[in-house]
mmCIF file of C-alpha atoms in Angstrom:
data_model
loop_
_atom_site.group_PDB
_atom_site.id
_atom_site.type_symbol
_atom_site.label_atom_id
_atom_site.label_comp_id
_atom_site.label_asym_id
_atom_site.label_seq_id
_atom_site.Cartn_x
_atom_site.Cartn_y
_atom_site.Cartn_z
ATOM 1 C CA MET V 1 -34.663 14.436 19.317
ATOM 2 C CA PRO V 2 -31.286 13.783 20.852
ATOM 3 C CA HIS V 3 -28.755 16.656 21.575
ATOM 4 C CA PRO V 4 -26.064 17.037 18.982
ATOM 5 C CA GLN V 5 -23.599 15.913 21.525
ATOM 6 C CA ASP V 6 -25.162 12.673 21.924
ATOM 7 C CA PHE V 7 -23.607 10.570 19.133
ATOM 8 C CA SER V 8 -25.184 7.313 20.337
ATOM 9 C CA GLY V 9 -26.859 5.675 17.254
ATOM 10 C CA VAL V 10 -24.578 7.722 14.911
ATOM 11 C CA ILE V 11 -21.293 6.143 15.725
ATOM 12 C CA PRO V 12 -20.925 2.640 16.615
ATOM 13 C CA VAL V 13 -18.492 1.576 19.374
ATOM 14 C CA GLU V 14 -16.484 -0.643 17.056
ATOM 15 C CA PHE V 15 -15.609 2.307 14.756
ATOM 16 C CA SER V 16 -11.794 1.791 14.893
ATOM 17 C CA SER V 17 -11.821 -1.822 13.592
ATOM 18 C CA GLN V 18 -14.171 -0.921 10.903
ATOM 19 C CA ILE V 19 -12.218 2.164 9.600
ATOM 20 C CA ILE V 20 -8.943 0.104 9.698
ATOM 21 C CA GLU V 21 -10.460 -2.852 7.880
ATOM 22 C CA GLU V 22 -11.829 -0.437 5.298
ATOM 23 C CA ALA V 23 -8.586 1.400 4.912
ATOM 24 C CA ILE V 24 -6.944 -2.019 4.310
ATOM 25 C CA GLN V 25 -9.190 -2.771 1.603
ATOM 26 C CA GLN V 26 -8.515 0.558 -0.033
ATOM 27 C CA SER V 27 -4.731 0.650 0.410
ATOM 28 C CA ALA V 28 -2.523 -1.287 -1.736
ATOM 29 C CA VAL V 29 0.466 -1.230 0.853
ATOM 30 C CA LEU V 30 -1.760 -2.365 3.634
ATOM 31 C CA GLN V 31 -3.026 -5.401 1.739
ATOM 32 C CA LEU V 32 0.286 -6.303 0.427
ATOM 33 C CA GLY V 33 2.988 -5.221 2.737
ATOM 34 C CA GLN V 34 3.841 -6.905 6.042
ATOM 35 C CA ARG V 35 1.932 -5.333 8.826
ATOM 36 C CA LEU V 36 3.996 -4.987 11.954
ATOM 37 C CA PRO V 37 2.496 -3.960 15.358
ATOM 38 C CA MET V 38 4.628 -1.338 16.827
ATOM 39 C CA GLY V 39 4.959 -0.883 20.684
ATOM 40 C CA THR V 40 6.932 2.179 20.746
ATOM 41 C CA THR V 41 7.410 5.321 18.382
ATOM 42 C CA ILE V 42 10.571 3.611 17.214
ATOM 43 C CA THR V 43 11.171 0.113 16.723
ATOM 44 C CA ASP V 44 14.488 -1.543 15.731
ATOM 45 C CA LEU V 45 14.403 -4.432 13.391
ATOM 46 C CA PRO V 46 17.238 -6.943 12.906
ATOM 47 C CA ILE V 47 17.647 -7.981 9.285
ATOM 48 C CA PRO V 48 20.145 -10.305 7.760
ATOM 49 C CA LYS V 49 23.254 -8.434 6.304
ATOM 50 C CA THR V 50 25.021 -11.533 4.952
ATOM 51 C CA LEU V 51 24.090 -14.953 4.051
ATOM 52 C CA PRO V 52 25.960 -17.877 5.377
ATOM 53 C CA LYS V 53 27.842 -20.043 2.907
ATOM 54 C CA ALA V 54 28.659 -23.627 3.539
ATOM 55 C CA ALA V 55 31.491 -25.562 1.729
ATOM 56 C CA TRP V 56 32.705 -29.084 1.158
ATOM 57 C CA THR V 57 35.276 -30.319 3.445
ATOM 58 C CA GLY V 58 37.031 -32.438 0.864
ATOM 59 C CA ALA V 59 37.963 -35.431 2.853
ATOM 60 C CA PRO V 60 36.876 -36.903 6.012
ATOM 61 C CA GLY V 61 37.949 -34.908 9.185
ATOM 62 C CA GLY V 62 38.906 -32.013 6.871
ATOM 63 C CA ARG V 63 38.603 -28.482 8.307
ATOM 64 C CA LYS V 64 35.311 -26.773 8.126
ATOM 65 C CA ALA V 65 35.138 -23.626 6.402
ATOM 66 C CA TRP V 66 34.315 -20.249 8.200
ATOM 67 C CA THR V 67 31.342 -18.168 7.217
ATOM 68 C CA ASP V 68 29.974 -14.932 8.219
ATOM 69 C CA LEU V 69 26.460 -14.572 9.610
ATOM 70 C CA MET V 70 25.850 -11.026 10.229
ATOM 71 C CA LEU V 71 22.607 -8.970 11.276
ATOM 72 C CA GLU V 72 22.157 -5.128 11.046
ATOM 73 C CA THR V 73 19.631 -2.944 12.579
ATOM 74 C CA THR V 74 17.204 -0.817 10.793
ATOM 75 C CA SER V 75 14.683 1.392 12.364
ATOM 76 C CA ILE V 76 11.101 2.088 11.767
ATOM 77 C CA HIS V 77 9.508 5.349 13.013
ATOM 78 C CA ALA V 78 5.871 5.925 13.569
ATOM 79 C CA GLU V 79 4.394 9.147 12.002
ATOM 80 C CA GLU V 80 0.943 10.582 12.428
ATOM 81 C CA VAL V 81 -1.427 11.006 9.615
ATOM 82 C CA ALA V 82 -4.742 12.700 10.358
ATOM 83 C CA ALA V 83 -7.655 14.735 9.003
ATOM 84 C CA VAL V 84 -10.211 17.062 10.444
ATOM 85 C CA THR V 85 -13.450 17.949 9.116
ATOM 86 C CA ALA V 86 -16.849 19.149 10.446
ATOM 87 C CA ILE V 87 -20.620 18.096 10.291
ATOM 88 C CA PRO V 88 -23.031 20.791 10.948
ATOM 89 C CA ASP V 89 -25.333 19.877 13.928
ATOM 90 C CA SER V 90 -28.350 20.552 11.774
ATOM 91 C CA TYR V 91 -27.220 17.496 9.549
ATOM 92 C CA LEU V 92 -26.851 15.460 12.781
ATOM 93 C CA GLU V 93 -30.237 16.358 14.039
ATOM 94 C CA ASP V 94 -32.178 16.173 10.785
ATOM 95 C CA SER V 95 -30.448 13.653 8.706
ATOM 96 C CA THR V 96 -32.572 10.776 7.438
ATOM 97 C CA ILE V 97 -29.451 8.931 6.445
ATOM 98 C CA ASN V 98 -26.740 7.321 8.602
ATOM 99 C CA ILE V 99 -24.119 10.044 8.859
ATOM 100 C CA TRP V 100 -21.462 7.865 9.999
ATOM 101 C CA ALA V 101 -22.049 5.064 7.512
ATOM 102 C CA TRP V 102 -21.496 7.726 4.784
ATOM 103 C CA ALA V 103 -18.488 9.381 6.383
ATOM 104 C CA ARG V 104 -16.558 6.254 7.469
ATOM 105 C CA PRO V 105 -15.560 4.907 4.123
ATOM 106 C CA ARG V 106 -14.547 8.526 3.212
ATOM 107 C CA LEU V 107 -12.207 8.822 6.142
ATOM 108 C CA SER V 108 -10.840 5.382 5.507
ATOM 109 C CA GLU V 109 -10.092 6.220 1.953
ATOM 110 C CA ALA V 110 -8.520 9.416 2.936
ATOM 111 C CA ILE V 111 -6.083 7.475 5.256
ATOM 112 C CA ALA V 112 -5.511 4.978 2.639
ATOM 113 C CA VAL V 113 -4.738 7.236 -0.131
ATOM 114 C CA ALA V 114 -2.371 9.187 2.076
ATOM 115 C CA LEU V 115 -0.483 5.962 2.946
ATOM 116 C CA ASP V 116 -0.128 4.753 -0.704
ATOM 117 C CA ASP V 117 0.941 8.215 -1.928
ATOM 118 C CA ALA V 118 3.513 8.499 0.751
ATOM 119 C CA ILE V 119 4.876 4.878 0.493
ATOM 120 C CA LEU V 120 4.591 4.146 -3.179
ATOM 121 C CA PHE V 121 5.319 7.586 -4.663
ATOM 122 C CA GLY V 122 6.857 9.438 -1.921
ATOM 123 C CA LEU V 123 4.139 12.138 -2.019
ATOM 124 C CA ASP V 124 4.251 14.264 1.088
ATOM 125 C CA ALA V 125 6.021 11.503 2.790
ATOM 126 C CA PRO V 126 7.409 12.011 6.192
ATOM 127 C CA PRO V 127 11.162 12.120 6.288
ATOM 128 C CA THR V 128 11.498 8.727 7.922
ATOM 129 C CA PHE V 129 9.686 7.023 5.168
ATOM 130 C CA PRO V 130 11.378 5.815 2.067
ATOM 131 C CA GLN V 131 11.995 8.733 -0.085
ATOM 132 C CA PRO V 132 11.681 9.034 -3.741
ATOM 133 C CA SER V 133 14.694 8.119 -5.762
ATOM 134 C CA ALA V 134 17.000 10.619 -7.305
ATOM 135 C CA THR V 135 15.304 9.772 -10.684
ATOM 136 C CA GLY V 136 11.942 11.053 -9.388
ATOM 137 C CA VAL V 137 8.645 9.122 -8.927
ATOM 138 C CA GLY V 138 8.716 6.030 -6.742
ATOM 139 C CA GLY V 139 9.104 5.842 -2.993
ATOM 140 C CA LEU V 140 10.418 2.435 -2.964
ATOM 141 C CA MET V 141 13.877 1.086 -4.030
ATOM 142 C CA HIS V 142 12.572 -0.659 -7.096
ATOM 143 C CA ASN V 143 14.123 -0.839 -10.534
ATOM 144 C CA ASP V 144 12.725 1.187 -13.203
ATOM 145 C CA TYR V 145 11.577 -0.642 -16.050
ATOM 146 C CA SER V 146 9.357 2.034 -17.652
ATOM 147 C CA THR V 147 12.496 2.457 -19.702
ATOM 148 C CA PRO V 148 13.496 -1.255 -20.322
ATOM 149 C CA SER V 149 16.242 -2.256 -22.579
ATOM 150 C CA ARG V 150 13.654 -3.968 -24.556
ATOM 151 C CA PRO V 151 10.500 -1.871 -25.041
ATOM 152 C CA LEU V 152 7.128 -2.975 -23.851
ATOM 153 C CA ALA V 153 5.914 -3.346 -27.366
ATOM 154 C CA PRO V 154 3.011 -5.161 -28.443
ATOM 155 C CA PRO V 155 3.735 -8.770 -29.213
ATOM 156 C CA THR V 156 4.332 -9.895 -32.943
ATOM 157 C CA ARG V 157 1.800 -12.796 -32.650
ATOM 158 C CA MET M 1 8.343 -9.715 -12.423
ATOM 159 C CA GLY M 2 11.599 -10.832 -14.178
ATOM 160 C CA GLN M 3 13.467 -7.800 -12.955
ATOM 161 C CA VAL M 4 12.499 -8.849 -9.278
ATOM 162 C CA GLU M 5 13.345 -12.516 -9.817
ATOM 163 C CA GLY M 6 16.451 -11.513 -11.352
ATOM 164 C CA GLN M 7 17.535 -10.243 -7.871
ATOM 165 C CA GLY M 8 16.694 -13.567 -6.553
ATOM 166 C CA LEU M 9 13.315 -12.806 -4.879
ATOM 167 C CA ASN M 10 9.890 -14.122 -5.579
ATOM 168 C CA VAL M 11 7.184 -11.903 -6.598
ATOM 169 C CA SER M 12 4.519 -12.036 -4.016
ATOM 170 C CA GLY M 13 2.054 -9.619 -5.404
ATOM 171 C CA HIS M 14 1.372 -6.636 -7.599
ATOM 172 C CA ALA M 15 -0.221 -3.146 -7.123
ATOM 173 C CA ALA M 16 -1.882 -1.427 -9.725
ATOM 174 C CA ASP M 17 -4.011 1.524 -10.547
ATOM 175 C CA LEU M 18 -7.443 0.756 -11.311
ATOM 176 C CA MET M 19 -7.271 1.860 -14.901
ATOM 177 C CA VAL M 20 -4.671 -0.895 -15.442
ATOM 178 C CA LYS M 21 -7.396 -3.568 -15.400
ATOM 179 C CA ALA M 22 -8.499 -2.330 -18.777
ATOM 180 C CA SER M 23 -5.136 -3.227 -20.199
ATOM 181 C CA PHE M 24 -5.377 -6.659 -19.094
ATOM 182 C CA ARG M 25 -9.029 -7.549 -19.380
ATOM 183 C CA GLY M 26 -9.441 -10.219 -21.759
ATOM 184 C CA VAL M 27 -5.727 -10.709 -22.425
ATOM 185 C CA ARG M 28 -4.351 -14.359 -22.684
ATOM 186 C CA ASP M 29 -1.044 -15.965 -22.312
ATOM 187 C CA GLU M 30 0.467 -18.404 -24.663
ATOM 188 C CA THR M 31 -1.414 -21.223 -23.293
ATOM 189 C CA GLY M 32 -4.696 -19.312 -23.725
ATOM 190 C CA ALA M 33 -5.309 -18.748 -20.102
ATOM 191 C CA LEU M 34 -6.395 -15.221 -18.871
ATOM 192 C CA LEU M 35 -3.874 -13.149 -17.222
ATOM 193 C CA LEU M 36 -6.538 -12.116 -14.703
ATOM 194 C CA GLY M 37 -7.762 -14.569 -12.247
ATOM 195 C CA THR M 38 -9.011 -14.974 -8.665
ATOM 196 C CA GLU M 39 -8.031 -17.106 -5.849
ATOM 197 C CA GLN M 40 -9.837 -18.101 -2.661
ATOM 198 C CA ALA M 41 -8.750 -15.981 0.373
ATOM 199 C CA GLY M 42 -10.480 -16.880 3.528
ATOM 200 C CA THR M 43 -14.172 -16.527 2.746
ATOM 201 C CA GLY M 44 -13.818 -14.322 -0.198
ATOM 202 C CA GLN M 45 -11.908 -14.173 -3.111
ATOM 203 C CA ARG M 46 -9.088 -11.865 -4.321
ATOM 204 C CA ASN M 47 -7.794 -10.796 -7.772
ATOM 205 C CA THR M 48 -4.511 -12.478 -9.138
ATOM 206 C CA LEU M 49 -2.310 -11.733 -12.069
ATOM 207 C CA TYR M 50 0.079 -14.549 -13.109
ATOM 208 C CA GLY M 51 -1.119 -16.439 -10.001
ATOM 209 C CA VAL M 52 -0.016 -13.901 -7.413
ATOM 210 C CA PRO M 53 -2.416 -11.398 -5.601
ATOM 211 C CA ILE M 54 -2.870 -7.945 -7.340
ATOM 212 C CA ALA M 55 -4.445 -5.152 -5.561
ATOM 213 C CA TYR M 56 -6.135 -2.587 -7.643
ATOM 214 C CA ASN M 57 -6.831 1.038 -6.188
ATOM 215 C CA SER M 58 -7.427 4.309 -7.497
ATOM 216 C CA TRP M 59 -4.029 6.231 -7.551
ATOM 217 C CA SER M 60 -3.603 9.842 -7.703
ATOM 218 C CA THR M 61 -0.555 9.741 -9.662
ATOM 219 C CA ARG M 62 -0.127 8.761 -13.488
ATOM 220 C CA ASN M 63 3.680 8.352 -13.440
ATOM 221 C CA ASN M 64 3.711 4.667 -12.549
ATOM 222 C CA ASN M 65 0.761 2.537 -12.619
ATOM 223 C CA PHE M 66 2.073 -0.999 -12.140
ATOM 224 C CA LEU M 67 4.242 -2.269 -9.173
ATOM 225 C CA SER M 68 5.397 -5.652 -8.793
ATOM 226 C CA GLY M 69 7.521 -7.175 -5.829
ATOM 227 C CA ALA M 70 8.288 -9.234 -3.018
ATOM 228 C CA TRP M 71 6.169 -7.358 -0.562
ATOM 229 C CA ASN M 72 7.024 -9.009 2.579
ATOM 230 C CA ASN M 73 10.071 -6.573 2.389
ATOM 231 C CA LEU M 74 7.752 -3.730 2.924
ATOM 232 C CA LEU M 75 7.127 -3.309 6.454
ATOM 233 C CA ILE M 76 4.318 -1.051 7.567
ATOM 234 C CA GLY M 77 4.438 -0.314 11.232
ATOM 235 C CA VAL M 78 1.036 0.131 12.937
ATOM 236 C CA ARG M 79 1.700 2.028 16.057
ATOM 237 C CA GLN M 80 -1.861 2.990 16.698
ATOM 238 C CA ASP M 81 -5.003 2.063 15.304
ATOM 239 C CA ILE M 82 -7.204 4.651 13.447
ATOM 240 C CA ARG M 83 -9.036 6.632 15.981
ATOM 241 C CA PHE M 84 -11.305 9.445 15.973
ATOM 242 C CA ALA M 85 -12.846 12.187 18.010
ATOM 243 C CA MET M 86 -15.751 14.421 17.861
ATOM 244 C CA ASP M 87 -16.200 17.441 19.874
ATOM 245 C CA PRO M 88 -19.000 20.056 19.446
ATOM 246 C CA ASN M 89 -17.000 22.719 21.166
ATOM 247 C CA ALA M 90 -13.681 22.077 19.151
ATOM 248 C CA VAL M 91 -12.106 24.711 16.920
ATOM 249 C CA ILE M 92 -10.318 23.927 13.540
ATOM 250 C CA ALA M 93 -7.648 26.594 12.481
ATOM 251 C CA ASP M 94 -5.573 26.875 9.376
ATOM 252 C CA ASP M 95 -1.718 26.825 9.340
ATOM 253 C CA ALA M 96 -1.602 30.555 10.185
ATOM 254 C CA GLY M 97 -3.689 29.930 13.250
ATOM 255 C CA LYS M 98 -6.980 31.675 11.727
ATOM 256 C CA VAL M 99 -9.985 30.091 13.101
ATOM 257 C CA ILE M 100 -11.851 28.375 10.166
ATOM 258 C CA ILE M 101 -14.556 26.796 12.217
ATOM 259 C CA SER M 102 -15.721 27.036 15.673
ATOM 260 C CA GLY M 103 -17.918 24.252 16.818
ATOM 261 C CA PHE M 104 -19.551 26.295 19.604
ATOM 262 C CA GLN M 105 -20.154 29.433 17.328
ATOM 263 C CA ASP M 106 -21.048 27.780 14.216
ATOM 264 C CA ASN M 107 -23.226 24.858 15.653
ATOM 265 C CA THR M 108 -20.956 22.614 13.796
ATOM 266 C CA THR M 109 -19.207 19.438 15.121
ATOM 267 C CA PRO M 110 -15.660 18.941 14.214
ATOM 268 C CA MET M 111 -14.237 15.516 13.715
ATOM 269 C CA LYS M 112 -10.752 14.486 13.951
ATOM 270 C CA VAL M 113 -9.341 11.162 12.504
ATOM 271 C CA TRP M 114 -5.861 10.216 13.205
ATOM 272 C CA ALA M 115 -3.427 7.187 13.151
ATOM 273 C CA ARG M 116 0.471 6.479 13.456
ATOM 274 C CA PHE M 117 2.081 4.305 10.785
ATOM 275 C CA GLY M 118 5.728 3.728 10.095
ATOM 276 C CA CYS M 119 7.381 2.242 7.041
ATOM 277 C CA VAL M 120 10.772 0.811 5.916
ATOM 278 C CA VAL M 121 11.849 -1.188 2.893
ATOM 279 C CA ILE M 122 14.368 -3.975 3.515
ATOM 280 C CA LYS M 123 16.881 -4.728 0.904
ATOM 281 C CA PRO M 124 17.226 -8.532 1.544
ATOM 282 C CA VAL M 125 20.487 -10.306 0.747
ATOM 283 C CA THR M 126 20.071 -13.045 -1.595
ATOM 284 C CA VAL M 127 22.312 -15.595 -3.218
ATOM 285 C CA ARG M 128 22.218 -13.527 -6.391
ATOM 286 C CA THR M 129 22.573 -10.187 -4.844
ATOM 287 C CA PRO M 130 24.661 -10.534 -1.559
ATOM 288 C CA LEU M 131 24.724 -6.769 -1.323
ATOM 289 C CA GLY M 132 21.026 -6.268 -1.008
ATOM 290 C CA ALA M 133 18.259 -6.854 -3.637
ATOM 291 C CA LYS M 134 15.875 -4.395 -4.859
ATOM 292 C CA PRO M 135 12.496 -5.835 -4.180
ATOM 293 C CA PHE M 136 10.266 -3.970 -6.214
ATOM 294 C CA ALA M 137 9.880 -3.014 -9.991
ATOM 295 C CA ARG M 138 7.525 -0.590 -11.485
ATOM 296 C CA ALA M 139 6.090 0.149 -14.992
ATOM 297 C CA LEU M 140 3.913 2.605 -16.706
ATOM 298 C CA LEU M 141 1.295 0.422 -18.569
ATOM 299 C CA SER M 142 -1.001 1.621 -21.296
ATOM 300 C CA GLN M 143 -4.468 2.041 -20.328
ATOM 301 C CA PHE M 144 -5.796 0.776 -23.692
ATOM 302 C CA GLY M 145 -4.524 -1.290 -26.489
ATOM 303 C CA ALA M 146 -2.377 -4.452 -26.524
ATOM 304 C CA THR M 147 0.499 -3.633 -24.274
ATOM 305 C CA GLY M 148 0.859 -6.527 -22.393
ATOM 306 C CA GLY M 149 4.525 -7.235 -22.014
ATOM 307 C CA GLU M 150 6.349 -6.653 -18.831
ATOM 308 C CA GLY M 151 10.090 -6.816 -18.313
ATOM 309 C CA ASN M 152 11.800 -9.124 -20.686
ATOM 310 C CA GLU M 153 8.660 -11.442 -20.906
ATOM 311 C CA VAL M 154 6.333 -11.396 -23.772
ATOM 312 C CA VAL M 155 2.740 -12.356 -23.402
ATOM 313 C CA THR M 156 0.174 -12.833 -25.923
ATOM 314 C CA THR M 157 -2.248 -10.005 -25.746
ATOM 315 C CA LYS M 158 -4.961 -10.506 -28.321
ATOM 316 C CA ARG M 159 -8.166 -9.457 -26.615
ATOM 317 C CA GLY M 160 -10.494 -12.427 -26.008
ATOM 318 C CA ALA M 161 -8.483 -14.539 -28.408
ATOM 319 C CA ALA M 162 -8.665 -18.059 -27.035
ATOM 320 C CA LYS M 163 -6.096 -20.402 -28.162
ATOM 321 C CA GLU M 164 -7.652 -23.371 -29.717
#
């Protein structure tokens, strides 16, 4: 019987890629959003501020119109999400099931739920994440069509 | 979808609570096609709604259960992949510093999982909204019944009623 400190056979080496793949499957924002590798805690992103506009010159040799093409910078801050738990050594020693296979999807789900809650609904969101709007729920800057001008009524046909 | 498209953005996906599936199951549009569909994604398949991907997850909130948007404007920064550590001598304490679990004393192995993510939502400039568009829209769809309308669009929602 291996010592409880020996987790070989319990935890595969490729744990990290497995967890993040499972977290992606369980998180809407990781599935649909654009994932951006960050090299530092704070990353500045240039985003377009204005769209260029072209105009007809009117005649051959006519003066070409000026247009603005501006960028602005937005910052993305990396925040830590974490969880701690504990497994009794007796489980590790005596278990007939693969503890890691059992725990891994739960840990992935915990991270996925924390991400979705924070980003989609602003629940326990870090201050650098999009915050809930003044009208309450919704961590994103979306329109609210839960109260549309035309109600979401069943169709007449 | 119409609200997002009205801002000059293409809807690239939906996110919905798992229970929303019940609202769409068996619902057909005016041409008789099922709203729910699938598309090939690599070696597997993924769910679609109106031809764009939809992600179903079990959400902890019931205030809004359906989100549409141009998801390329939601940037998720991944600073560090998910990592974990197990230490049989570690100690877990609560916010007040009180020891909850001592690995050495309790013959228990604490496990820690952590990762670092960032998030920002871009308000893209479009021809329609030069000051910055709102890339997402949300709705509270009924779990059961025939509510299938969204935004200003109306769809035929008779369950299983194939158009002849």
